[in-house]
């Protein structure tokens, strides 16, 4: 294996211009490109913490997107990098195509950076970011210094990507647009498979099929790790085994890492498992059995990548979480406020069960912002059922992101079906005072969703302070 410091950058990435460079995935690619000596330029709609960081590292950045940004560069880019969210009408993309500059999807750029490494890709409908982060932190603890690209910022370093010297590349593999079919991993993890992103895939069958295609890209001699407790993931493992791929299963019904018990605690939990005939206990500093399962998946992946079991267990215990994954925002008036990225019914339910443990004798108040009109319409009943696990529910209006509004599709579709005490509040600026008025000493508040609901945490704390 050639050490990553000696690797040549692919020619098309030596002068890369990234449109939407402030996004989680794009900023990570930019960070690695800069560390490997590339000239990096890019643009985003607004200033952000990510842009400030990249600018400090030497990137040439534009706030606002215009064709002139391409021509303003001292030399034409060797490639323009885009995500699925960038439309063909984007002026910079149009200018690049008119000038004959190669255009790469974000996943193609990341695949180029993976060349020469032993690659571990973490996929699944839920748990990708957390599992990728756990694996990364544990490998770092074992001093293996992996390169990594994650869809969230590690609490330990504040980074979402890093160029390492260890010859291993750990990446979150995004199935939402099928772009993870660009990767060819040596180690692949599939945490679970449950219909989502049907705005892109169309049907549940098509969504499941793309995971089958992903598994077919595992390199000869590689390994697939699946959660045996998830029927679709377990079936995927069987399909892979029939094709001659090595498979390891984890979970309460796992055969390679069998979970014997999970003991929750306010500051996380301990999972006890049987691994290779030996009983192993893994402490996880984030709550919920779903997080403990993610840690077991990371443990198996780390062992396959050459890390010692004891080192991985210690590294997983040191994992401090990921930004926006049950992230503590503060305490005011004896009310704790957290923020979480959960935006699918299964994720919402799993997280609220974990939150219930963390809340102790206090009530759970959730402020939920639906993400995407299509997802809200398809899963409104499931969201309502999941949210009903809380004591008080505040439902905001839909964060449309890349989608145009759809008549009749609002947060009320969910709120009207919630069986707990519920408040539908379409006015974003009213939400913080509303929540502060509902909260009592000892309660736990969690803002939840993939949109700008994350901004409410500090506002809720400020309102609580006033009271």
Short mmCIF file of C-alpha atoms in Angstrom, two decimals:
data_model
loop_
_atom_site.label_atom_id
_atom_site.label_comp_id
_atom_site.label_asym_id
_atom_site.label_seq_id
_atom_site.Cartn_x
_atom_site.Cartn_y
_atom_site.Cartn_z
CA UNK A 1 0.00 0.00 0.00
CA UNK A 2 1.39 3.40 -0.99
CA UNK A 3 1.20 5.90 1.87
CA UNK A 4 -1.27 8.66 1.17
CA UNK A 5 1.42 11.36 1.45
CA UNK A 6 3.09 9.92 -1.66
CA UNK A 7 -0.06 9.73 -3.76
CA UNK A 8 -0.40 11.88 -6.85
CA UNK A 9 -3.57 13.89 -7.15
CA UNK A 10 -5.68 12.93 -10.16
CA UNK A 11 -4.96 15.51 -12.86
CA UNK A 12 -8.57 16.74 -12.99
CA UNK A 13 -8.47 17.62 -9.27
CA UNK A 14 -5.30 19.73 -9.23
CA UNK A 15 -7.25 22.96 -9.80
CA UNK A 16 -10.77 22.19 -8.63
CA UNK A 17 -13.67 24.64 -8.39
CA UNK A 18 -16.46 23.45 -6.09
CA UNK A 19 -19.95 24.90 -6.48
CA UNK A 20 -21.74 24.90 -3.12
CA UNK A 21 -18.41 24.50 -1.35
CA UNK A 22 -19.89 25.30 2.06
CA UNK A 23 -21.99 22.13 2.19
CA UNK A 24 -21.03 19.22 4.42
CA UNK A 25 -19.86 16.94 1.62
CA UNK A 26 -18.26 19.58 -0.58
CA UNK A 27 -16.35 21.33 2.22
CA UNK A 28 -14.88 17.96 3.24
CA UNK A 29 -13.59 17.31 -0.27
CA UNK A 30 -12.15 20.82 -0.38
CA UNK A 31 -10.38 20.27 2.94
CA UNK A 32 -8.68 17.10 1.68
CA UNK A 33 -7.77 18.68 -1.68
CA UNK A 34 -6.09 21.61 0.09
CA UNK A 35 -4.16 19.23 2.36
CA UNK A 36 -2.91 17.37 -0.71
CA UNK A 37 -1.66 20.50 -2.42
CA UNK A 38 -4.44 21.27 -4.87
CA UNK A 39 -5.50 24.79 -5.80
CA UNK A 40 -9.08 25.02 -4.58
CA UNK A 41 -11.68 27.59 -5.48
CA UNK A 42 -15.41 27.59 -4.96
CA UNK A 43 -18.59 29.45 -4.24
CA UNK A 44 -21.60 29.31 -1.98
CA UNK A 45 -24.79 31.27 -1.57
CA UNK A 46 -23.76 32.78 1.76
CA UNK A 47 -20.88 33.17 4.15
CA UNK A 48 -20.49 30.37 6.70
CA UNK A 49 -18.17 28.84 9.23
CA UNK A 50 -17.06 26.34 6.58
CA UNK A 51 -16.09 29.10 4.15
CA UNK A 52 -14.14 30.96 6.82
CA UNK A 53 -12.20 27.79 7.62
CA UNK A 54 -11.47 26.93 3.97
CA UNK A 55 -10.44 30.50 3.18
CA UNK A 56 -7.96 30.38 6.07
CA UNK A 57 -6.48 27.22 4.52
CA UNK A 58 -5.90 28.97 1.20
CA UNK A 59 -9.04 28.41 -0.85
CA UNK A 60 -10.19 31.19 -3.20
CA UNK A 61 -13.87 31.61 -2.43
CA UNK A 62 -16.82 33.61 -3.73
CA UNK A 63 -20.00 34.44 -1.84
CA UNK A 64 -22.78 34.31 -4.42
CA UNK A 65 -22.76 32.26 -7.62
CA UNK A 66 -22.11 33.87 -10.99
CA UNK A 67 -20.49 32.97 -14.30
CA UNK A 68 -17.94 35.69 -13.62
CA UNK A 69 -16.55 33.65 -10.74
CA UNK A 70 -15.13 31.14 -13.21
CA UNK A 71 -13.54 33.77 -15.46
CA UNK A 72 -12.18 35.65 -12.43
CA UNK A 73 -9.81 32.79 -11.59
CA UNK A 74 -6.17 33.25 -12.63
CA UNK A 75 -6.31 29.93 -14.51
CA UNK A 76 -9.29 27.86 -15.65
CA UNK A 77 -10.15 25.03 -13.26
CA UNK A 78 -9.09 21.51 -14.21
CA UNK A 79 -12.58 20.48 -13.14
CA UNK A 80 -15.76 21.92 -11.68
CA UNK A 81 -17.26 19.77 -8.90
CA UNK A 82 -21.01 19.74 -8.24
CA UNK A 83 -23.52 17.86 -6.13
CA UNK A 84 -26.94 16.60 -7.19
CA UNK A 85 -28.42 19.74 -5.61
CA UNK A 86 -26.75 21.97 -8.23
CA UNK A 87 -29.15 22.51 -11.13
CA UNK A 88 -28.04 22.75 -14.76
CA UNK A 89 -29.22 26.36 -14.75
CA UNK A 90 -26.59 27.32 -12.17
CA UNK A 91 -24.57 30.12 -13.83
CA UNK A 92 -21.18 28.72 -12.84
CA UNK A 93 -22.05 25.24 -14.06
CA UNK A 94 -23.35 26.68 -17.33
CA UNK A 95 -20.17 28.73 -17.75
CA UNK A 96 -18.00 25.68 -17.10
CA UNK A 97 -19.83 23.61 -19.69
CA UNK A 98 -19.63 26.45 -22.23
CA UNK A 99 -15.88 26.67 -21.66
CA UNK A 100 -15.41 22.91 -22.01
CA UNK A 101 -14.23 22.49 -18.42
CA UNK A 102 -14.78 18.92 -17.14
CA UNK A 103 -17.63 18.60 -14.64
CA UNK A 104 -17.42 16.00 -11.88
CA UNK A 105 -20.06 14.90 -9.41
CA UNK A 106 -18.99 15.23 -5.79
CA UNK A 107 -18.81 11.42 -5.49
CA UNK A 108 -16.48 11.20 -8.50
CA UNK A 109 -14.13 13.71 -6.88
CA UNK A 110 -14.19 11.78 -3.62
CA UNK A 111 -13.55 8.51 -5.48
CA UNK A 112 -10.51 10.16 -7.06
CA UNK A 113 -9.17 11.04 -3.62
CA UNK A 114 -9.71 7.44 -2.48
CA UNK A 115 -7.36 6.04 -5.14
CA UNK A 116 -4.41 4.18 -3.63
CA UNK A 117 -6.12 3.72 -0.25
CA UNK A 118 -7.82 0.81 1.40
CA UNK A 119 -11.39 2.13 1.43
CA UNK A 120 -14.10 1.60 4.05
CA UNK A 121 -17.56 2.88 3.08
CA UNK A 122 -20.42 3.16 5.55
CA UNK A 123 -23.89 2.98 3.97
CA UNK A 124 -27.46 2.54 5.16
CA UNK A 125 -30.68 4.48 5.45
CA UNK A 126 -29.92 5.48 9.05
CA UNK A 127 -26.76 5.75 11.11
CA UNK A 128 -24.22 6.43 8.36
CA UNK A 129 -22.75 9.59 9.83
CA UNK A 130 -22.55 8.26 13.39
CA UNK A 131 -21.02 4.91 12.35
CA UNK A 132 -18.49 6.57 10.04
CA UNK A 133 -17.57 8.97 12.83
CA UNK A 134 -17.21 6.20 15.42
CA UNK A 135 -14.96 4.19 13.11
CA UNK A 136 -12.84 7.23 12.35
CA UNK A 137 -12.34 8.26 15.98
CA UNK A 138 -11.57 4.69 17.05
CA UNK A 139 -8.99 4.25 14.24
CA UNK A 140 -7.42 7.55 15.24
CA UNK A 141 -7.24 6.29 18.81
CA UNK A 142 -5.36 3.26 17.44
CA UNK A 143 -2.94 5.73 15.75
CA UNK A 144 -3.81 4.55 12.24
CA UNK A 145 -4.48 8.16 11.04
CA UNK A 146 -7.15 7.44 8.42
CA UNK A 147 -8.23 9.89 5.77
CA UNK A 148 -11.96 10.47 6.19
CA UNK A 149 -14.97 12.24 4.74
CA UNK A 150 -18.10 12.45 6.89
CA UNK A 151 -21.44 14.22 6.53
CA UNK A 152 -21.06 15.88 9.93
CA UNK A 153 -18.43 17.53 12.13
CA UNK A 154 -16.72 15.39 14.76
CA UNK A 155 -17.04 16.85 18.25
CA UNK A 156 -13.42 15.86 18.95
CA UNK A 157 -11.88 17.95 16.15
CA UNK A 158 -14.73 19.99 14.69
CA UNK A 159 -13.74 18.57 11.28
CA UNK A 160 -15.78 16.67 8.71
CA UNK A 161 -12.78 15.51 6.67
CA UNK A 162 -9.05 14.94 6.98
CA UNK A 163 -6.11 13.87 4.85
CA UNK A 164 -4.37 11.13 6.80
CA UNK A 165 -1.10 9.27 6.35
CA UNK A 166 -2.34 5.81 7.23
CA UNK A 167 -3.32 4.42 3.83
CA UNK A 168 -6.95 3.92 4.93
CA UNK A 169 -9.83 6.07 3.70
CA UNK A 170 -13.11 6.02 5.66
CA UNK A 171 -16.14 7.57 3.94
CA UNK A 172 -19.83 8.00 4.50
CA UNK A 173 -21.53 6.53 1.40
CA UNK A 174 -24.65 8.45 0.39
CA UNK A 175 -27.41 6.46 -1.27
CA UNK A 176 -29.83 9.39 -1.65
CA UNK A 177 -28.94 9.98 -5.30
CA UNK A 178 -27.20 6.66 -5.98
CA UNK A 179 -23.81 8.37 -6.14
CA UNK A 180 -22.23 5.83 -3.78
CA UNK A 181 -22.08 3.51 -6.79
CA UNK A 182 -18.94 5.44 -7.73
CA UNK A 183 -16.97 3.86 -4.86
CA UNK A 184 -15.19 0.49 -4.76
CA UNK A 185 -14.69 -0.32 -1.08
CA UNK A 186 -12.56 -2.99 0.52
CA UNK A 187 -14.85 -2.86 3.56
CA UNK A 188 -18.51 -1.93 3.28
CA UNK A 189 -20.99 -1.52 6.12
CA UNK A 190 -24.77 -1.48 5.57
CA UNK A 191 -26.50 -0.53 8.81
CA UNK A 192 -30.07 -0.91 7.51
CA UNK A 193 -32.19 -0.53 4.38
CA UNK A 194 -35.58 1.18 4.60
CA UNK A 195 -37.36 3.13 1.82
CA UNK A 196 -36.33 6.78 1.66
CA UNK A 197 -35.40 9.39 -0.96
CA UNK A 198 -38.23 8.20 -3.16
CA UNK A 199 -38.19 11.62 -4.85
CA UNK A 200 -35.04 10.34 -6.58
CA UNK A 201 -35.43 6.55 -6.64
CA UNK A 202 -39.16 6.45 -7.36
CA UNK A 203 -40.08 3.18 -5.66
CA UNK A 204 -39.08 1.20 -2.60
CA UNK A 205 -37.91 -1.59 -4.91
CA UNK A 206 -35.61 0.76 -6.80
CA UNK A 207 -34.23 2.11 -3.54
CA UNK A 208 -33.42 -1.40 -2.30
CA UNK A 209 -31.87 -2.34 -5.64
CA UNK A 210 -29.31 0.43 -5.44
CA UNK A 211 -27.90 -1.17 -2.27
CA UNK A 212 -27.56 -4.46 -4.14
CA UNK A 213 -25.58 -2.63 -6.80
CA UNK A 214 -23.44 -0.98 -4.12
CA UNK A 215 -22.54 -4.34 -2.59
CA UNK A 216 -21.54 -5.62 -6.04
CA UNK A 217 -18.82 -2.94 -6.10
CA UNK A 218 -16.92 -4.40 -3.13
CA UNK A 219 -13.43 -5.30 -4.38
CA UNK A 220 -12.49 -9.00 -4.69
CA UNK A 221 -11.56 -10.32 -1.26
CA UNK A 222 -13.39 -7.46 0.44
CA UNK A 223 -15.85 -7.64 3.31
CA UNK A 224 -19.50 -6.70 3.78
CA UNK A 225 -20.71 -5.99 7.33
CA UNK A 226 -24.50 -5.96 7.86
CA UNK A 227 -26.89 -5.61 10.76
CA UNK A 228 -28.62 -8.98 11.06
CA UNK A 229 -31.49 -7.39 13.02
CA UNK A 230 -32.56 -5.41 9.96
CA UNK A 231 -34.35 -7.79 7.55
CA UNK A 232 -33.39 -5.95 4.37
CA UNK A 233 -29.75 -5.59 5.39
CA UNK A 234 -29.61 -9.24 6.40
CA UNK A 235 -31.08 -10.24 3.02
CA UNK A 236 -28.45 -8.09 1.35
CA UNK A 237 -25.82 -10.03 3.26
CA UNK A 238 -27.25 -13.31 2.04
CA UNK A 239 -27.19 -12.09 -1.56
CA UNK A 240 -23.56 -11.05 -1.14
CA UNK A 241 -22.60 -14.39 0.41
CA UNK A 242 -24.20 -16.22 -2.53
CA UNK A 243 -21.91 -14.19 -4.81
CA UNK A 244 -18.84 -15.22 -2.81
CA UNK A 245 -18.41 -11.99 -0.85
CA UNK A 246 -17.23 -12.37 2.74
CA UNK A 247 -20.00 -11.25 5.12
CA UNK A 248 -20.05 -10.50 8.83
CA UNK A 249 -23.28 -9.97 10.73
CA UNK A 250 -23.84 -8.04 13.95
CA UNK A 251 -26.81 -7.41 16.23
CA UNK A 252 -28.94 -9.35 18.65
CA UNK A 253 -29.33 -12.01 15.96
CA UNK A 254 -25.80 -11.54 14.64
CA UNK A 255 -23.50 -14.49 14.12
CA UNK A 256 -20.14 -12.67 14.14
CA UNK A 257 -20.79 -10.01 16.77
CA UNK A 258 -23.85 -11.04 18.77
CA UNK A 259 -25.30 -8.43 21.11
CA UNK A 260 -26.07 -10.06 24.47
CA UNK A 261 -27.33 -7.01 26.31
CA UNK A 262 -27.57 -3.24 26.21
CA UNK A 263 -27.68 -1.20 29.42
CA UNK A 264 -28.76 2.44 28.95
CA UNK A 265 -27.44 5.28 31.07
CA UNK A 266 -28.02 9.05 31.13
CA UNK A 267 -24.58 9.60 29.60
CA UNK A 268 -24.80 6.83 27.01
CA UNK A 269 -24.81 3.09 27.53
CA UNK A 270 -22.89 -0.18 27.52
CA UNK A 271 -23.36 -2.94 24.97
CA UNK A 272 -22.21 -6.44 25.86
CA UNK A 273 -21.49 -8.76 22.96
CA UNK A 274 -19.98 -12.07 22.00
CA UNK A 275 -17.12 -11.60 19.54
CA UNK A 276 -15.15 -14.57 18.30
CA UNK A 277 -16.07 -16.65 21.33
CA UNK A 278 -15.07 -13.88 23.74
CA UNK A 279 -17.37 -11.57 25.66
CA UNK A 280 -16.62 -7.88 25.03
CA UNK A 281 -18.21 -4.80 26.59
CA UNK A 282 -18.26 -1.53 24.65
CA UNK A 283 -19.13 1.76 26.34
CA UNK A 284 -20.75 4.38 24.11
CA UNK A 285 -21.04 8.00 25.27
CA UNK A 286 -24.14 8.68 23.17
CA UNK A 287 -27.57 7.35 24.20
CA UNK A 288 -29.67 4.69 22.49
CA UNK A 289 -29.32 1.05 21.50
CA UNK A 290 -29.27 2.14 17.86
CA UNK A 291 -26.04 4.03 18.62
CA UNK A 292 -24.63 0.97 20.37
CA UNK A 293 -25.33 -1.09 17.24
CA UNK A 294 -23.50 1.52 15.18
CA UNK A 295 -20.53 1.12 17.51
CA UNK A 296 -20.53 -2.66 16.97
CA UNK A 297 -20.51 -2.14 13.20
CA UNK A 298 -17.57 0.25 13.58
CA UNK A 299 -15.78 -2.30 15.78
CA UNK A 300 -16.04 -5.02 13.10
CA UNK A 301 -14.88 -2.63 10.39
CA UNK A 302 -11.91 -1.49 12.45
CA UNK A 303 -10.82 -5.05 13.15
CA UNK A 304 -10.97 -5.81 9.43
CA UNK A 305 -8.80 -2.74 8.77
CA UNK A 306 -6.13 -4.08 11.13
CA UNK A 307 -6.93 -2.31 14.39
CA UNK A 308 -6.67 -4.27 17.66
CA UNK A 309 -9.90 -5.12 19.47
CA UNK A 310 -8.81 -3.47 22.74
CA UNK A 311 -7.76 -0.31 20.92
CA UNK A 312 -11.06 -0.10 19.06
CA UNK A 313 -13.06 -0.62 22.27
CA UNK A 314 -11.12 2.16 23.98
CA UNK A 315 -11.49 4.41 20.94
CA UNK A 316 -15.24 3.87 20.77
CA UNK A 317 -15.54 4.75 24.46
CA UNK A 318 -13.73 8.02 23.69
CA UNK A 319 -16.13 8.95 20.89
CA UNK A 320 -17.77 12.22 21.84
CA UNK A 321 -20.45 12.44 19.19
CA UNK A 322 -21.10 14.40 16.02
CA UNK A 323 -22.48 17.86 15.54
CA UNK A 324 -26.29 17.73 15.21
CA UNK A 325 -26.48 14.14 16.48
CA UNK A 326 -28.07 14.65 19.92
CA UNK A 327 -25.75 17.62 20.36
CA UNK A 328 -26.00 19.39 23.71
CA UNK A 329 -26.75 23.08 23.15
CA UNK A 330 -27.03 24.26 26.76
CA UNK A 331 -29.07 24.45 29.94
CA UNK A 332 -31.28 27.26 31.22
CA UNK A 333 -33.80 27.24 34.07
CA UNK A 334 -32.94 23.56 34.73
CA UNK A 335 -34.07 22.72 31.18
CA UNK A 336 -31.60 20.97 28.90
CA UNK A 337 -31.68 21.70 25.17
CA UNK A 338 -30.29 19.37 22.49
CA UNK A 339 -30.28 19.36 18.68
CA UNK A 340 -30.62 16.33 16.41
CA UNK A 341 -30.57 15.67 12.68
CA UNK A 342 -33.20 12.88 12.62
CA UNK A 343 -35.47 13.41 9.61
CA UNK A 344 -36.94 9.96 8.85
CA UNK A 345 -39.64 8.32 11.01
CA UNK A 346 -37.41 5.44 12.08
CA UNK A 347 -34.64 7.84 13.07
CA UNK A 348 -37.08 10.07 14.96
CA UNK A 349 -38.51 7.12 16.92
CA UNK A 350 -35.08 5.67 17.76
CA UNK A 351 -33.76 9.02 18.90
CA UNK A 352 -36.81 9.83 21.02
CA UNK A 353 -36.51 6.47 22.79
CA UNK A 354 -32.91 7.36 23.57
CA UNK A 355 -33.93 10.87 24.64
CA UNK A 356 -36.46 9.38 27.05
CA UNK A 357 -33.60 7.64 28.88
CA UNK A 358 -31.52 10.82 28.94
CA UNK A 359 -34.47 12.84 30.27
CA UNK A 360 -34.74 10.76 33.43
CA UNK A 361 -37.80 11.90 35.38
CA UNK A 362 -38.26 15.00 33.21
CA UNK A 363 -40.59 15.38 30.28
CA UNK A 364 -39.45 15.21 26.63
CA UNK A 365 -40.36 18.15 24.41
CA UNK A 366 -39.57 17.76 20.71
CA UNK A 367 -39.57 20.56 18.14
CA UNK A 368 -39.79 18.85 14.76
CA UNK A 369 -39.29 20.41 11.34
CA UNK A 370 -40.34 18.11 8.45
CA UNK A 371 -37.74 17.93 5.67
CA UNK A 372 -38.91 17.79 2.03
CA UNK A 373 -42.51 17.96 0.84
CA UNK A 374 -42.26 14.51 -0.75
CA UNK A 375 -41.05 12.87 2.46
CA UNK A 376 -43.69 14.67 4.54
CA UNK A 377 -46.48 13.54 2.22
CA UNK A 378 -45.28 9.93 2.05
CA UNK A 379 -44.51 9.39 5.74
CA UNK A 380 -46.86 11.77 7.60
CA UNK A 381 -48.56 8.98 9.56
CA UNK A 382 -45.23 7.36 10.45
CA UNK A 383 -43.79 10.70 11.59
CA UNK A 384 -46.85 11.30 13.78
CA UNK A 385 -46.50 7.88 15.40
CA UNK A 386 -42.79 8.45 16.11
CA UNK A 387 -43.29 11.96 17.50
CA UNK A 388 -46.05 10.71 19.80
CA UNK A 389 -43.29 9.12 21.90
CA UNK A 390 -42.62 12.62 23.32
CA UNK A 391 -44.67 14.36 26.00
CA UNK A 392 -45.00 17.65 24.11
CA UNK A 393 -44.67 18.00 20.34
CA UNK A 394 -44.19 21.21 18.36
CA UNK A 395 -44.40 20.69 14.60
CA UNK A 396 -43.04 23.41 12.33
CA UNK A 397 -43.73 23.87 8.64
CA UNK A 398 -41.87 21.90 5.97
CA UNK A 399 -38.29 22.77 5.13
CA UNK A 400 -38.45 22.31 1.37
CA UNK A 401 -34.70 22.33 0.61
CA UNK A 402 -34.40 21.43 -3.08
CA UNK A 403 -38.16 20.91 -3.60
CA UNK A 404 -40.86 23.34 -4.61
CA UNK A 405 -43.90 23.67 -2.29
CA UNK A 406 -46.69 21.20 -2.90
CA UNK A 407 -50.30 22.35 -2.34
CA UNK A 408 -51.77 20.93 0.84
CA UNK A 409 -48.47 19.53 2.13
CA UNK A 410 -47.59 21.28 5.40
CA UNK A 411 -46.53 20.35 8.89
CA UNK A 412 -50.21 20.06 9.75
CA UNK A 413 -50.30 16.72 7.89
CA UNK A 414 -48.16 15.36 10.70
CA UNK A 415 -49.44 17.42 13.62
CA UNK A 416 -53.05 16.41 13.01
CA UNK A 417 -52.12 12.75 13.55
CA UNK A 418 -49.92 13.09 16.65
CA UNK A 419 -51.56 11.51 19.71
CA UNK A 420 -49.41 13.32 22.30
CA UNK A 421 -49.95 16.94 23.28
CA UNK A 422 -49.18 18.73 20.00
CA UNK A 423 -48.82 22.27 18.69
CA UNK A 424 -48.59 23.08 14.98
CA UNK A 425 -46.66 26.33 14.58
CA UNK A 426 -46.03 27.48 10.99
CA UNK A 427 -44.44 30.77 12.14
CA UNK A 428 -40.76 29.98 12.77
CA UNK A 429 -40.16 33.06 14.93
CA UNK A 430 -42.91 32.04 17.36
CA UNK A 431 -41.46 28.58 18.03
CA UNK A 432 -38.81 29.52 20.62
CA UNK A 433 -41.19 31.48 22.93
CA UNK A 434 -43.76 28.69 22.56
CA UNK A 435 -41.28 25.99 23.61
CA UNK A 436 -39.93 28.08 26.50
CA UNK A 437 -43.50 28.50 27.73
CA UNK A 438 -44.11 24.75 27.62
CA UNK A 439 -40.87 23.75 29.38
CA UNK A 440 -40.71 23.09 33.11
CA UNK A 441 -37.66 22.51 35.34
CA UNK A 442 -36.20 19.06 34.67
CA UNK A 443 -37.55 18.84 31.12
CA UNK A 444 -35.42 17.98 28.09
CA UNK A 445 -36.00 19.83 24.81
CA UNK A 446 -34.72 18.50 21.49
CA UNK A 447 -34.92 20.36 18.18
CA UNK A 448 -35.09 17.83 15.38
CA UNK A 449 -34.85 17.80 11.60
CA UNK A 450 -32.46 18.27 8.67
CA UNK A 451 -33.32 21.93 7.98
CA UNK A 452 -32.76 25.21 9.79
CA UNK A 453 -34.53 24.04 12.95
CA UNK A 454 -30.99 23.78 14.35
CA UNK A 455 -31.05 27.57 14.74
CA UNK A 456 -33.76 27.34 17.40
CA UNK A 457 -31.58 25.86 20.16
CA UNK A 458 -29.86 29.13 21.16
CA UNK A 459 -33.15 31.02 20.77
CA UNK A 460 -34.95 28.61 23.11
CA UNK A 461 -32.16 28.94 25.66
CA UNK A 462 -32.40 32.73 25.45
CA UNK A 463 -36.16 32.61 25.98
CA UNK A 464 -35.72 30.27 28.96
CA UNK A 465 -33.21 32.68 30.47
CA UNK A 466 -35.75 35.50 30.22
CA UNK A 467 -38.22 33.45 32.26
#
